[in-house]
């Protein structure tokens, strides 16, 4: 196994395979299924051969033995390796939630509908180097064979792990729950106060765009009270570390909602770009500050649904104001 890849058995037959890419932790997972290994997230474009294959070979498997890949959600570093995995294991079944499948299957579509979702109404786009980075993590288009809804089970050794539909970060985000060992494989389900690199520097704020779904996902995991929680971009959390991370995640939600409404009252009508600038002025930079568009739009949209705010137009852009 390469020196820059670490692995850990989180529960019998459940392995975390971890590497650092672009300064960020990527913790992927392999399950010991009844007919061979199951991959949870094929990862970025070449992760099947650079991350998974060394781990599998050390345990007497081949990449071609992978019969099932569960993609937790539609982000490039989670599904970008689908094509390479299929090339090495032509019979693999690639599964993902029905709400995210169409985005995973088409690079142009995800670039337009997810990674450029704030351009039409708000004029907010990433710099070209960010799009180049995202595109570089995705291989050629690959189909999703099995569309899930949440609640399905995957056999691992002598027990069943259950898929959980946990929207917020994306509409079709999935987690895996092992009740026999109090383990949750959390993927990108929630983010504390944001994502950090391995040196502790901010990379981006919590990128959720569905509220209250995101808060409900946090509360669901809290109610399961797992002993072990393995997110993709964080060290494995255990015991009280999980309680603290849940609190941080819920506190950020409450804080950003309060601040979003304060900005409307002080500056409304307020555009999304102005709201982002207002948050950074008060709270400092989160790294990729444009990603504040996700939580801010989520909270503004929820308040519009409640009738507490209304969408208006300001300088040709969507804005929010009190009715």
mmCIF file of C-alpha atoms in Angstrom:
data_model
loop_
_atom_site.group_PDB
_atom_site.id
_atom_site.type_symbol
_atom_site.label_atom_id
_atom_site.label_comp_id
_atom_site.label_asym_id
_atom_site.label_seq_id
_atom_site.Cartn_x
_atom_site.Cartn_y
_atom_site.Cartn_z
ATOM 1 C CA UNK A 1 0.000 0.000 0.000
ATOM 2 C CA UNK A 2 1.221 3.507 -0.770
ATOM 3 C CA UNK A 3 2.717 5.410 2.151
ATOM 4 C CA UNK A 4 0.167 8.213 1.835
ATOM 5 C CA UNK A 5 -2.831 5.909 2.279
ATOM 6 C CA UNK A 6 -3.991 4.848 5.732
ATOM 7 C CA UNK A 7 -6.691 2.351 6.579
ATOM 8 C CA UNK A 8 -8.674 1.463 9.666
ATOM 9 C CA UNK A 9 -11.328 -1.143 10.414
ATOM 10 C CA UNK A 10 -14.185 0.819 11.981
ATOM 11 C CA UNK A 11 -16.324 -2.262 12.651
ATOM 12 C CA UNK A 12 -16.078 -5.893 11.538
ATOM 13 C CA UNK A 13 -16.028 -5.797 7.737
ATOM 14 C CA UNK A 14 -16.183 -1.979 7.504
ATOM 15 C CA UNK A 15 -12.921 -0.305 6.483
ATOM 16 C CA UNK A 16 -12.009 3.356 6.120
ATOM 17 C CA UNK A 17 -9.347 4.063 3.492
ATOM 18 C CA UNK A 18 -7.928 7.560 3.939
ATOM 19 C CA UNK A 19 -5.694 9.819 1.881
ATOM 20 C CA UNK A 20 -5.006 13.557 1.611
ATOM 21 C CA UNK A 21 -5.663 15.294 -1.711
ATOM 22 C CA UNK A 22 -5.352 19.031 -2.339
ATOM 23 C CA UNK A 23 -4.638 19.446 1.368
ATOM 24 C CA UNK A 24 -7.980 17.889 2.354
ATOM 25 C CA UNK A 25 -8.738 14.569 4.038
ATOM 26 C CA UNK A 26 -10.620 12.053 1.897
ATOM 27 C CA UNK A 27 -11.833 9.097 3.944
ATOM 28 C CA UNK A 28 -13.522 6.528 1.710
ATOM 29 C CA UNK A 29 -14.956 3.165 2.746
ATOM 30 C CA UNK A 30 -14.883 -0.506 1.758
ATOM 31 C CA UNK A 31 -17.419 -3.031 3.037
ATOM 32 C CA UNK A 32 -16.953 -6.796 3.053
ATOM 33 C CA UNK A 33 -20.042 -7.886 1.142
ATOM 34 C CA UNK A 34 -21.249 -11.480 0.734
ATOM 35 C CA UNK A 35 -19.773 -11.785 -2.787
ATOM 36 C CA UNK A 36 -16.842 -9.382 -2.522
ATOM 37 C CA UNK A 37 -15.911 -5.828 -1.623
ATOM 38 C CA UNK A 38 -18.444 -2.983 -1.747
ATOM 39 C CA UNK A 39 -17.127 0.542 -2.315
ATOM 40 C CA UNK A 40 -18.814 3.507 -0.641
ATOM 41 C CA UNK A 41 -18.031 6.383 -3.042
ATOM 42 C CA UNK A 42 -15.693 5.610 -5.948
ATOM 43 C CA UNK A 43 -14.148 8.989 -5.135
ATOM 44 C CA UNK A 44 -12.409 11.415 -7.466
ATOM 45 C CA UNK A 45 -11.359 10.538 -11.006
ATOM 46 C CA UNK A 46 -8.480 8.108 -10.330
ATOM 47 C CA UNK A 47 -9.263 7.095 -6.730
ATOM 48 C CA UNK A 48 -10.299 3.568 -7.772
ATOM 49 C CA UNK A 49 -6.724 2.785 -8.840
ATOM 50 C CA UNK A 50 -4.708 5.152 -6.643
ATOM 51 C CA UNK A 51 -6.634 4.734 -3.369
ATOM 52 C CA UNK A 52 -8.822 1.633 -3.473
ATOM 53 C CA UNK A 53 -6.716 -0.766 -5.538
ATOM 54 C CA UNK A 54 -3.670 -0.816 -3.205
ATOM 55 C CA UNK A 55 -5.952 -1.429 -0.215
ATOM 56 C CA UNK A 56 -7.858 -4.204 -1.969
ATOM 57 C CA UNK A 57 -4.747 -5.945 -3.257
ATOM 58 C CA UNK A 58 -3.178 -5.998 0.200
ATOM 59 C CA UNK A 59 -6.216 -8.025 1.304
ATOM 60 C CA UNK A 60 -6.199 -10.438 -1.590
ATOM 61 C CA UNK A 61 -8.860 -8.724 -3.696
ATOM 62 C CA UNK A 62 -8.755 -7.087 -7.108
ATOM 63 C CA UNK A 63 -10.551 -3.958 -8.234
ATOM 64 C CA UNK A 64 -12.470 -6.227 -10.592
ATOM 65 C CA UNK A 65 -13.964 -7.977 -7.529
ATOM 66 C CA UNK A 66 -16.005 -4.874 -6.625
ATOM 67 C CA UNK A 67 -19.612 -5.736 -7.427
ATOM 68 C CA UNK A 68 -21.391 -2.746 -5.877
ATOM 69 C CA UNK A 69 -20.511 0.919 -5.480
ATOM 70 C CA UNK A 70 -22.764 3.124 -3.351
ATOM 71 C CA UNK A 71 -22.372 6.800 -4.268
ATOM 72 C CA UNK A 72 -23.444 8.911 -1.312
ATOM 73 C CA UNK A 73 -24.150 12.092 -3.276
ATOM 74 C CA UNK A 74 -23.511 14.218 -6.328
ATOM 75 C CA UNK A 75 -20.148 15.850 -5.707
ATOM 76 C CA UNK A 76 -17.130 15.373 -7.942
ATOM 77 C CA UNK A 77 -14.883 13.847 -5.280
ATOM 78 C CA UNK A 78 -17.517 11.203 -4.517
ATOM 79 C CA UNK A 79 -18.701 10.044 -7.956
ATOM 80 C CA UNK A 80 -15.843 11.219 -10.221
ATOM 81 C CA UNK A 81 -14.233 7.764 -10.168
ATOM 82 C CA UNK A 82 -17.339 5.951 -11.426
ATOM 83 C CA UNK A 83 -15.980 5.538 -14.952
ATOM 84 C CA UNK A 84 -12.562 4.264 -13.889
ATOM 85 C CA UNK A 85 -14.182 1.794 -11.511
ATOM 86 C CA UNK A 86 -16.439 0.537 -14.314
ATOM 87 C CA UNK A 87 -13.446 0.133 -16.615
ATOM 88 C CA UNK A 88 -11.742 -2.170 -14.120
ATOM 89 C CA UNK A 89 -14.935 -3.906 -12.953
ATOM 90 C CA UNK A 90 -17.349 -3.954 -15.913
ATOM 91 C CA UNK A 91 -20.010 -5.831 -13.950
ATOM 92 C CA UNK A 92 -20.160 -3.368 -11.059
ATOM 93 C CA UNK A 93 -23.557 -1.988 -10.065
ATOM 94 C CA UNK A 94 -23.322 1.734 -9.318
ATOM 95 C CA UNK A 95 -26.082 2.929 -6.990
ATOM 96 C CA UNK A 96 -27.100 6.379 -5.775
ATOM 97 C CA UNK A 97 -30.162 8.223 -4.568
ATOM 98 C CA UNK A 98 -32.763 8.990 -7.232
ATOM 99 C CA UNK A 99 -32.669 12.723 -6.446
ATOM 100 C CA UNK A 100 -28.934 12.977 -7.236
ATOM 101 C CA UNK A 101 -28.515 10.348 -9.955
ATOM 102 C CA UNK A 102 -29.110 12.660 -12.935
ATOM 103 C CA UNK A 103 -26.329 14.964 -11.729
ATOM 104 C CA UNK A 104 -23.832 12.143 -11.228
ATOM 105 C CA UNK A 105 -24.419 10.853 -14.752
ATOM 106 C CA UNK A 106 -23.580 14.009 -16.706
ATOM 107 C CA UNK A 107 -20.653 16.380 -16.237
ATOM 108 C CA UNK A 108 -22.231 19.262 -18.141
ATOM 109 C CA UNK A 109 -25.426 18.934 -16.120
ATOM 110 C CA UNK A 110 -23.751 19.013 -12.718
ATOM 111 C CA UNK A 111 -21.580 21.958 -13.725
ATOM 112 C CA UNK A 112 -24.710 23.866 -14.743
ATOM 113 C CA UNK A 113 -27.278 22.751 -12.176
ATOM 114 C CA UNK A 114 -25.120 22.345 -9.066
ATOM 115 C CA UNK A 115 -21.812 24.138 -9.442
ATOM 116 C CA UNK A 116 -23.330 27.113 -11.297
ATOM 117 C CA UNK A 117 -26.695 27.108 -9.560
ATOM 118 C CA UNK A 118 -26.395 30.729 -8.371
ATOM 119 C CA UNK A 119 -25.414 32.253 -11.701
ATOM 120 C CA UNK A 120 -28.829 32.801 -13.362
ATOM 121 C CA UNK A 121 -30.624 34.588 -10.498
ATOM 122 C CA UNK A 122 -27.723 35.965 -8.511
ATOM 123 C CA UNK A 123 -24.803 36.465 -10.905
ATOM 124 C CA UNK A 124 -22.509 34.426 -8.634
ATOM 125 C CA UNK A 125 -19.927 32.163 -10.306
ATOM 126 C CA UNK A 126 -16.659 30.551 -9.298
ATOM 127 C CA UNK A 127 -13.354 31.599 -10.813
ATOM 128 C CA UNK A 128 -12.294 29.423 -13.758
ATOM 129 C CA UNK A 129 -9.628 27.630 -11.709
ATOM 130 C CA UNK A 130 -12.354 26.288 -9.389
ATOM 131 C CA UNK A 131 -14.304 24.915 -12.357
ATOM 132 C CA UNK A 132 -11.097 23.405 -13.731
ATOM 133 C CA UNK A 133 -10.455 21.754 -10.364
ATOM 134 C CA UNK A 134 -13.999 20.356 -10.225
ATOM 135 C CA UNK A 135 -13.878 19.104 -13.817
ATOM 136 C CA UNK A 136 -10.496 17.493 -13.171
ATOM 137 C CA UNK A 137 -11.996 15.309 -10.441
ATOM 138 C CA UNK A 138 -14.627 13.859 -12.793
ATOM 139 C CA UNK A 139 -14.034 11.135 -15.342
ATOM 140 C CA UNK A 140 -16.156 10.525 -18.450
ATOM 141 C CA UNK A 141 -19.916 10.316 -17.969
ATOM 142 C CA UNK A 142 -21.101 7.058 -16.412
ATOM 143 C CA UNK A 143 -24.609 5.787 -15.759
ATOM 144 C CA UNK A 144 -26.140 5.131 -12.360
ATOM 145 C CA UNK A 145 -27.557 1.615 -12.498
ATOM 146 C CA UNK A 146 -29.653 1.564 -9.346
ATOM 147 C CA UNK A 147 -31.659 4.473 -7.980
ATOM 148 C CA UNK A 148 -32.219 4.347 -4.225
ATOM 149 C CA UNK A 149 -34.697 6.086 -1.922
ATOM 150 C CA UNK A 150 -33.189 5.409 1.501
ATOM 151 C CA UNK A 151 -34.050 2.490 3.743
ATOM 152 C CA UNK A 152 -32.355 -0.132 1.576
ATOM 153 C CA UNK A 153 -29.942 -2.547 3.242
ATOM 154 C CA UNK A 154 -26.496 -3.846 2.315
ATOM 155 C CA UNK A 155 -25.281 -7.109 3.781
ATOM 156 C CA UNK A 156 -21.879 -6.966 5.506
ATOM 157 C CA UNK A 157 -20.685 -10.243 6.973
ATOM 158 C CA UNK A 158 -23.408 -11.372 9.399
ATOM 159 C CA UNK A 159 -25.576 -8.224 9.455
ATOM 160 C CA UNK A 160 -27.337 -5.557 7.433
ATOM 161 C CA UNK A 161 -26.294 -1.911 7.095
ATOM 162 C CA UNK A 162 -29.118 0.505 6.266
ATOM 163 C CA UNK A 163 -29.049 3.455 3.911
ATOM 164 C CA UNK A 164 -30.384 6.719 5.331
ATOM 165 C CA UNK A 165 -31.727 9.519 3.161
ATOM 166 C CA UNK A 166 -30.068 12.590 4.670
ATOM 167 C CA UNK A 167 -30.706 15.662 2.472
ATOM 168 C CA UNK A 168 -29.317 19.115 3.068
ATOM 169 C CA UNK A 169 -25.912 19.204 1.396
ATOM 170 C CA UNK A 170 -27.620 17.689 -1.651
ATOM 171 C CA UNK A 171 -31.185 16.564 -2.251
ATOM 172 C CA UNK A 172 -30.239 12.890 -2.460
ATOM 173 C CA UNK A 173 -27.450 12.595 0.106
ATOM 174 C CA UNK A 174 -27.140 9.143 1.698
ATOM 175 C CA UNK A 175 -25.489 7.848 4.859
ATOM 176 C CA UNK A 176 -24.955 4.248 5.993
ATOM 177 C CA UNK A 177 -25.925 3.046 9.463
ATOM 178 C CA UNK A 178 -24.603 -0.072 11.205
ATOM 179 C CA UNK A 179 -26.850 -0.470 14.274
ATOM 180 C CA UNK A 180 -24.991 -3.559 15.473
ATOM 181 C CA UNK A 181 -21.837 -1.517 16.017
ATOM 182 C CA UNK A 182 -23.256 2.010 16.523
ATOM 183 C CA UNK A 183 -21.495 3.262 13.399
ATOM 184 C CA UNK A 184 -22.569 5.893 10.879
ATOM 185 C CA UNK A 185 -20.721 6.463 7.620
ATOM 186 C CA UNK A 186 -21.658 10.114 7.226
ATOM 187 C CA UNK A 187 -20.056 11.146 3.895
ATOM 188 C CA UNK A 188 -20.745 14.931 3.657
ATOM 189 C CA UNK A 189 -23.927 14.934 5.715
ATOM 190 C CA UNK A 190 -22.987 17.945 7.840
ATOM 191 C CA UNK A 191 -19.964 20.102 8.457
ATOM 192 C CA UNK A 192 -19.609 21.633 11.902
ATOM 193 C CA UNK A 193 -18.521 25.210 11.258
ATOM 194 C CA UNK A 194 -16.990 24.358 7.899
ATOM 195 C CA UNK A 195 -14.309 22.392 6.097
ATOM 196 C CA UNK A 196 -10.622 22.792 6.932
ATOM 197 C CA UNK A 197 -7.383 21.651 5.352
ATOM 198 C CA UNK A 198 -4.915 19.451 7.199
ATOM 199 C CA UNK A 199 -3.209 22.572 8.593
ATOM 200 C CA UNK A 200 -6.436 23.818 10.150
ATOM 201 C CA UNK A 201 -7.070 26.611 7.625
ATOM 202 C CA UNK A 202 -10.608 27.278 6.426
ATOM 203 C CA UNK A 203 -11.452 25.810 3.031
ATOM 204 C CA UNK A 204 -15.161 26.608 2.848
ATOM 205 C CA UNK A 205 -18.255 27.208 4.994
ATOM 206 C CA UNK A 206 -20.861 24.444 5.420
ATOM 207 C CA UNK A 207 -22.254 24.027 1.861
ATOM 208 C CA UNK A 208 -25.860 23.055 2.549
ATOM 209 C CA UNK A 209 -28.606 24.476 0.363
ATOM 210 C CA UNK A 210 -31.708 22.757 1.743
ATOM 211 C CA UNK A 211 -33.171 23.991 5.019
ATOM 212 C CA UNK A 212 -34.708 22.729 7.297
ATOM 213 C CA UNK A 213 -33.637 19.408 5.746
ATOM 214 C CA UNK A 214 -30.006 19.982 6.744
ATOM 215 C CA UNK A 215 -30.939 20.596 10.373
ATOM 216 C CA UNK A 216 -33.174 17.515 10.303
ATOM 217 C CA UNK A 217 -30.249 15.423 9.066
ATOM 218 C CA UNK A 218 -28.080 16.609 11.958
ATOM 219 C CA UNK A 219 -30.874 15.811 14.417
ATOM 220 C CA UNK A 220 -31.376 12.363 12.884
ATOM 221 C CA UNK A 221 -27.747 11.435 13.450
ATOM 222 C CA UNK A 222 -27.914 12.884 16.955
ATOM 223 C CA UNK A 223 -30.932 10.671 17.695
ATOM 224 C CA UNK A 224 -29.049 7.553 16.536
ATOM 225 C CA UNK A 225 -26.339 8.334 19.117
ATOM 226 C CA UNK A 226 -23.583 6.503 17.231
ATOM 227 C CA UNK A 227 -20.349 5.590 18.950
ATOM 228 C CA UNK A 228 -18.406 6.135 15.725
ATOM 229 C CA UNK A 229 -19.058 8.682 12.969
ATOM 230 C CA UNK A 230 -16.914 8.658 9.825
ATOM 231 C CA UNK A 231 -17.267 11.685 7.539
ATOM 232 C CA UNK A 232 -15.279 11.928 4.319
ATOM 233 C CA UNK A 233 -13.324 15.090 5.082
ATOM 234 C CA UNK A 234 -12.784 14.834 8.845
ATOM 235 C CA UNK A 235 -10.938 12.535 11.178
ATOM 236 C CA UNK A 236 -13.097 9.742 12.571
ATOM 237 C CA UNK A 237 -15.229 11.033 15.462
ATOM 238 C CA UNK A 238 -16.032 8.975 18.537
ATOM 239 C CA UNK A 239 -18.084 9.417 21.701
ATOM 240 C CA UNK A 240 -18.133 12.974 22.991
ATOM 241 C CA UNK A 241 -16.410 14.214 19.819
ATOM 242 C CA UNK A 242 -19.636 13.426 17.968
ATOM 243 C CA UNK A 243 -21.734 15.361 20.488
ATOM 244 C CA UNK A 244 -19.452 18.369 20.103
ATOM 245 C CA UNK A 245 -19.560 18.211 16.287
ATOM 246 C CA UNK A 246 -23.362 17.992 16.332
ATOM 247 C CA UNK A 247 -23.521 21.057 18.584
ATOM 248 C CA UNK A 248 -21.127 22.976 16.344
ATOM 249 C CA UNK A 249 -23.220 22.098 13.293
ATOM 250 C CA UNK A 250 -26.492 23.166 14.896
ATOM 251 C CA UNK A 251 -24.912 26.317 16.320
ATOM 252 C CA UNK A 252 -23.697 27.342 12.867
ATOM 253 C CA UNK A 253 -27.195 26.854 11.435
ATOM 254 C CA UNK A 254 -28.698 29.051 14.146
ATOM 255 C CA UNK A 255 -25.973 31.667 13.778
ATOM 256 C CA UNK A 256 -26.176 31.972 9.989
ATOM 257 C CA UNK A 257 -29.971 32.182 10.074
ATOM 258 C CA UNK A 258 -29.910 34.950 12.681
ATOM 259 C CA UNK A 259 -27.252 36.848 10.770
ATOM 260 C CA UNK A 260 -29.095 36.425 7.452
ATOM 261 C CA UNK A 261 -32.226 37.997 8.914
ATOM 262 C CA UNK A 262 -30.294 40.790 10.612
ATOM 263 C CA UNK A 263 -28.753 41.694 7.276
ATOM 264 C CA UNK A 264 -32.175 41.882 5.644
ATOM 265 C CA UNK A 265 -33.458 44.154 8.401
ATOM 266 C CA UNK A 266 -30.404 46.393 8.213
ATOM 267 C CA UNK A 267 -29.814 46.503 4.448
ATOM 268 C CA UNK A 268 -32.892 45.028 2.769
ATOM 269 C CA UNK A 269 -33.712 44.474 0.051
ATOM 270 C CA UNK A 270 -30.466 42.488 0.018
ATOM 271 C CA UNK A 271 -28.975 40.420 -2.797
ATOM 272 C CA UNK A 272 -27.148 37.162 -2.201
ATOM 273 C CA UNK A 273 -23.836 38.780 -3.077
ATOM 274 C CA UNK A 274 -24.479 41.535 -0.539
ATOM 275 C CA UNK A 275 -25.455 38.996 2.097
ATOM 276 C CA UNK A 276 -22.204 37.084 1.545
ATOM 277 C CA UNK A 277 -20.220 40.304 1.918
ATOM 278 C CA UNK A 278 -22.135 41.105 5.101
ATOM 279 C CA UNK A 279 -21.371 37.728 6.675
ATOM 280 C CA UNK A 280 -17.664 37.968 5.825
ATOM 281 C CA UNK A 281 -17.520 41.519 7.212
ATOM 282 C CA UNK A 282 -18.908 40.305 10.537
ATOM 283 C CA UNK A 283 -17.475 36.804 10.855
ATOM 284 C CA UNK A 284 -14.321 36.855 8.729
ATOM 285 C CA UNK A 285 -13.410 34.724 5.759
ATOM 286 C CA UNK A 286 -14.401 31.065 5.458
ATOM 287 C CA UNK A 287 -11.938 30.403 2.633
ATOM 288 C CA UNK A 288 -14.175 29.888 -0.392
ATOM 289 C CA UNK A 289 -16.587 32.605 0.715
ATOM 290 C CA UNK A 290 -18.786 32.251 -2.368
ATOM 291 C CA UNK A 291 -20.024 28.994 -0.848
ATOM 292 C CA UNK A 292 -21.876 31.060 1.750
ATOM 293 C CA UNK A 293 -24.402 31.318 -1.082
ATOM 294 C CA UNK A 294 -25.556 27.804 -0.199
ATOM 295 C CA UNK A 295 -26.624 28.272 3.446
ATOM 296 C CA UNK A 296 -27.758 31.875 2.997
ATOM 297 C CA UNK A 297 -30.044 31.023 0.085
ATOM 298 C CA UNK A 298 -31.351 28.033 2.038
ATOM 299 C CA UNK A 299 -32.428 30.184 4.968
ATOM 300 C CA UNK A 300 -33.827 32.977 2.823
ATOM 301 C CA UNK A 301 -35.813 30.457 0.805
ATOM 302 C CA UNK A 302 -37.230 28.906 3.949
ATOM 303 C CA UNK A 303 -38.327 32.317 5.263
ATOM 304 C CA UNK A 304 -39.999 33.079 1.937
ATOM 305 C CA UNK A 305 -41.887 29.776 2.214
ATOM 306 C CA UNK A 306 -43.028 30.837 5.694
ATOM 307 C CA UNK A 307 -44.212 34.199 4.425
ATOM 308 C CA UNK A 308 -41.700 36.103 6.566
ATOM 309 C CA UNK A 309 -39.667 37.351 3.588
ATOM 310 C CA UNK A 310 -40.416 38.003 -0.048
ATOM 311 C CA UNK A 311 -38.320 37.701 -3.191
ATOM 312 C CA UNK A 312 -37.907 40.996 -4.984
ATOM 313 C CA UNK A 313 -35.668 42.361 -7.716
ATOM 314 C CA UNK A 314 -32.705 44.637 -7.127
ATOM 315 C CA UNK A 315 -30.376 45.753 -9.900
ATOM 316 C CA UNK A 316 -31.545 42.862 -12.052
ATOM 317 C CA UNK A 317 -30.862 40.265 -9.356
ATOM 318 C CA UNK A 318 -33.014 38.354 -6.903
ATOM 319 C CA UNK A 319 -33.097 39.992 -3.491
ATOM 320 C CA UNK A 320 -34.957 39.460 -0.238
ATOM 321 C CA UNK A 321 -36.926 41.936 1.841
ATOM 322 C CA UNK A 322 -39.552 42.023 4.541
ATOM 323 C CA UNK A 323 -43.116 42.016 3.116
#
